[in-house]
Amino acid sequence: AQSVTQPDIHITVSEGASLELRCNYSYGATPYLFWYVQSPGQGLQLLLKYFSGDTLVQGIKGFEAEFKRSQSSFNLRKPSVHWSDAAEYFCAVVHSNAGNMLTFGGGTRLMVKP
Amino acid sequence: DAGVIQSPRHEVTEMGQEVTLRCKPISGHDYLFWYRQTMMRGLELLIYFNNNVPIDDSGMPEDRFSAKMPNASFSTLKIQPSEPRDSAVYFCASRYSGGRYNEQFFGPGTRLTVL
């Protein structure tokens, strides 16, 4: 069965600092990978997705993620964090052959210090 | 595009009462998903529909939970009777199978509190 691990439950960074949120997946075939962000009291918003091709994908709000098959990772990065980036971030994977079942990681809560 | 619409946004009820959560997917989307989010268990898929037909309900926790999709623009998740441990945020999501990506679009969620 596929699974997604986000090793960091909480991360605190200073505003303006760089950010990297880790995501590891366990899935035999080519995965479809996603990063979602959830602001307090809100639903989930898609930041970016990877299906094939260029392993470095750009998303909204200045985020990017890199797919590394050899490491089974899809880490999310941002070069300079803004206070408004404080939220919870979820990595997710879906069956490439089923296309329906999104499996989410446990989430990483990001706090931004002024 | 209004996005996925859920109602109510907040629901407070007493143990034993029936609770009905509602979802209107994005027009044209043929898949609909119900998720539950709790601190302890994170985001869990409860059930999903394709063309109004339930496909996988293995995530539904108990017989107290039921979901229906009478037409392409409306779905309900019902809990009867409700219990305090059902307190959670319930999300509805939809997607279009004809799109290139398997992106799911989420509603704002219903925060359920069972006293």
Coordinates of C-alpha atoms in Angstrom, one line a residue:
Chain A
A1 CA 0.0 0.0 0.0
Q2 CA 1.2 3.5 -0.7
S3 CA 2.1 5.8 2.1
V4 CA 3.3 9.3 2.5
T5 CA 5.6 10.5 5.4
Q6 CA 6.2 14.0 6.4
P7 CA 8.9 13.7 9.1
D8 CA 8.5 17.2 10.5
I9 CA 5.3 17.8 12.4
H10 CA 6.3 21.4 13.2
I11 CA 8.8 23.8 11.7
T12 CA 9.6 27.4 12.7
V13 CA 11.5 29.7 10.4
S14 CA 12.2 33.4 10.5
E15 CA 10.6 35.6 8.0
G16 CA 12.8 36.0 4.9
A17 CA 14.6 32.7 5.6
S18 CA 14.5 29.8 3.2
L19 CA 12.2 26.8 3.8
E20 CA 12.3 23.2 2.9
L21 CA 9.5 20.8 3.9
R22 CA 10.2 17.1 3.6
C23 CA 8.0 14.5 2.0
N24 CA 8.8 10.8 1.4
Y25 CA 6.5 8.4 -0.3
S26 CA 6.3 4.7 -0.6
Y27 CA 4.8 3.6 -3.9
G28 CA 6.0 1.1 -6.6
A29 CA 4.8 2.8 -9.8
T30 CA 5.2 6.3 -11.0
P31 CA 3.4 8.5 -8.5
Y32 CA 1.4 11.6 -9.0
L33 CA 2.5 13.9 -6.2
F34 CA 0.9 17.0 -4.8
W35 CA 1.5 19.7 -2.1
Y36 CA -1.5 21.3 -0.5
V37 CA -1.6 24.2 1.9
Q38 CA -4.3 24.7 4.6
S39 CA -4.6 28.1 6.3
P40 CA -6.3 28.2 9.7
G41 CA -10.0 27.5 9.3
Q42 CA -9.7 27.0 5.6
G43 CA -9.9 24.1 3.1
L44 CA -6.9 22.7 1.3
Q45 CA -5.5 24.7 -1.6
L46 CA -3.2 23.1 -4.2
L47 CA 0.3 24.5 -4.3
L48 CA 1.8 22.4 -7.0
K49 CA 1.7 18.9 -8.6
Y50 CA 4.1 16.5 -10.3
F51 CA 3.1 13.9 -12.9
S52 CA 6.0 13.5 -15.3
G53 CA 8.7 15.5 -17.1
D54 CA 10.8 18.1 -15.4
T55 CA 11.4 17.0 -11.9
L56 CA 11.5 20.5 -10.6
V57 CA 8.0 21.9 -10.5
Q58 CA 6.9 25.5 -9.8
G59 CA 3.8 26.3 -7.9
I60 CA 1.8 29.2 -6.7
K61 CA 3.0 31.7 -4.0
G62 CA 6.7 31.2 -5.0
F63 CA 6.8 27.6 -3.9
E64 CA 8.6 24.8 -5.8
A65 CA 9.2 21.1 -5.3
E66 CA 11.7 18.6 -6.6
F67 CA 10.9 15.0 -7.4
K68 CA 13.7 12.7 -6.6
R69 CA 12.9 9.1 -7.6
S70 CA 16.1 7.7 -6.1
Q71 CA 15.2 9.1 -2.7
S72 CA 11.4 8.7 -3.0
S73 CA 11.1 12.3 -2.0
F74 CA 9.1 15.3 -3.1
N75 CA 10.4 18.2 -0.9
L76 CA 8.7 21.6 -1.0
R77 CA 10.9 24.7 -1.0
K78 CA 10.6 28.4 -0.9
P79 CA 13.7 30.7 -1.0
S80 CA 12.2 33.4 1.2
V81 CA 9.3 32.8 3.6
H82 CA 6.7 35.5 4.3
W83 CA 4.6 35.7 7.5
S84 CA 1.5 34.8 5.4
D85 CA 3.0 31.4 4.6
A86 CA 2.3 30.2 8.2
A87 CA -0.1 27.3 7.6
E88 CA -0.2 23.6 7.5
Y89 CA 1.2 21.8 4.5
F90 CA 0.2 18.4 3.2
C91 CA 2.0 16.2 0.8
A92 CA -0.1 13.7 -1.1
V93 CA 0.2 10.9 -3.6
V94 CA -2.2 9.3 -5.9
H95 CA -2.2 6.0 -7.8
S96 CA -1.1 6.7 -11.3
N97 CA -3.2 3.8 -12.5
A98 CA -6.3 4.4 -10.4
G99 CA -6.3 8.1 -10.4
N100 CA -8.6 8.5 -7.5
M101 CA -7.2 7.7 -4.1
L102 CA -5.3 10.6 -2.6
T103 CA -3.2 9.5 0.3
F104 CA -2.1 12.4 2.5
G105 CA 0.9 12.7 4.8
G106 CA 0.4 13.8 8.4
G107 CA 1.1 17.4 7.6
T108 CA 3.7 19.9 8.7
R109 CA 2.7 23.0 10.6
L110 CA 4.8 26.0 9.6
M111 CA 5.3 28.9 12.0
V112 CA 7.0 32.1 10.8
K113 CA 8.8 34.3 13.3
P114 CA 9.0 38.0 12.6
Chain B
D1 CA -16.5 29.4 -10.7
A2 CA -17.8 29.1 -7.1
G3 CA -15.7 26.2 -6.2
V4 CA -16.8 23.3 -4.0
I5 CA -19.5 24.5 -1.6
Q6 CA -20.1 22.9 1.8
S7 CA -22.8 23.6 4.3
P8 CA -23.0 24.3 7.1
R9 CA -19.6 25.7 7.9
H10 CA -20.0 24.9 11.5
E11 CA -22.3 22.5 13.3
V12 CA -22.7 22.0 17.0
T13 CA -25.0 19.2 18.1
E14 CA -25.6 16.9 21.0
M15 CA -24.7 13.3 21.2
G16 CA -27.4 11.1 19.7
Q17 CA -28.6 13.7 17.2
E18 CA -28.6 13.2 13.5
V19 CA -26.2 15.4 11.6
T20 CA -26.3 16.0 7.8
L21 CA -23.5 17.6 6.0
R22 CA -23.9 18.9 2.5
C23 CA -21.7 19.4 -0.5
K24 CA -22.1 20.9 -4.0
P25 CA -19.2 19.9 -6.3
I26 CA -17.8 22.0 -9.0
S27 CA -20.1 21.9 -12.0
G28 CA -18.9 19.3 -14.5
H29 CA -16.8 17.3 -12.1
D30 CA -17.6 13.6 -12.0
Y31 CA -15.8 12.5 -8.9
L32 CA -16.7 13.5 -5.4
F33 CA -14.8 12.7 -2.2
W34 CA -15.6 13.0 1.5
Y35 CA -12.7 13.4 3.9
R36 CA -12.5 13.7 7.7
Q37 CA -9.7 15.6 9.4
T38 CA -8.8 15.1 13.1
M39 CA -5.8 15.9 15.1
M40 CA -5.3 12.2 15.9
R41 CA -5.8 10.7 12.5
G42 CA -5.0 13.5 10.1
L43 CA -6.9 13.5 6.8
E44 CA -8.8 10.4 6.0
L45 CA -10.8 9.5 2.9
L46 CA -14.2 8.3 3.9
I47 CA -15.9 7.6 0.6
Y48 CA -15.9 8.7 -3.0
F49 CA -18.4 8.7 -5.8
N50 CA -18.0 8.5 -9.6
N51 CA -20.9 9.7 -11.7
N52 CA -23.0 9.7 -8.5
V53 CA -22.3 6.1 -7.7
P54 CA -20.4 5.2 -4.6
I55 CA -17.1 3.5 -5.6
D56 CA -15.2 3.0 -2.3
D57 CA -16.7 3.4 1.1
S58 CA -14.0 1.4 3.0
G59 CA -13.1 4.5 4.9
M60 CA -16.5 5.0 6.4
P61 CA -15.9 4.4 10.1
E62 CA -19.2 2.8 11.1
D63 CA -22.7 2.1 10.1
R64 CA -23.7 5.3 11.8
F65 CA -22.1 7.0 8.7
S66 CA -23.9 7.1 5.4
A67 CA -23.4 9.1 2.2
K68 CA -25.5 9.7 -0.8
M69 CA -25.2 11.5 -4.1
P70 CA -28.7 11.8 -5.6
N71 CA -27.5 13.9 -8.5
A72 CA -24.3 15.3 -10.0
S73 CA -24.6 18.5 -8.1
F74 CA -25.3 17.4 -4.6
S75 CA -24.1 15.0 -2.0
T76 CA -24.8 14.4 1.7
L77 CA -22.9 12.8 4.5
K78 CA -25.1 11.8 7.4
I79 CA -24.2 10.6 10.9
Q80 CA -26.9 9.0 12.9
P81 CA -26.6 8.9 15.8
S82 CA -23.7 11.3 16.4
E83 CA -21.1 10.7 19.1
P84 CA -18.5 13.1 20.6
R85 CA -15.7 11.2 18.8
D86 CA -17.2 12.2 15.5
S87 CA -16.1 15.8 16.2
A88 CA -13.9 16.7 13.3
V89 CA -13.6 18.9 10.2
Y90 CA -15.3 17.2 7.2
F91 CA -14.1 18.1 3.7
C92 CA -15.7 17.5 0.4
A93 CA -13.6 17.5 -2.8
S94 CA -14.4 17.0 -6.4
R95 CA -12.4 16.5 -9.6
Y96 CA -12.9 16.1 -13.3
S97 CA -11.7 12.8 -14.8
G98 CA -11.3 14.3 -18.2
G99 CA -8.6 16.7 -17.1
R100 CA -4.9 16.0 -17.6
Y101 CA -4.2 15.9 -13.9
N102 CA -5.9 14.2 -11.0
E103 CA -6.2 17.4 -9.0
Q104 CA -8.9 17.4 -6.4
F105 CA -10.5 20.7 -5.4
F106 CA -11.5 21.0 -1.8
G107 CA -14.4 22.8 -0.2
P108 CA -13.9 25.0 3.0
G109 CA -15.0 22.2 5.3
T110 CA -17.6 21.7 7.9
R111 CA -16.4 21.8 11.5
L112 CA -18.6 19.4 13.5
T113 CA -18.7 19.5 17.3
V114 CA -20.7 16.8 19.0
L115 CA -21.2 17.5 22.7

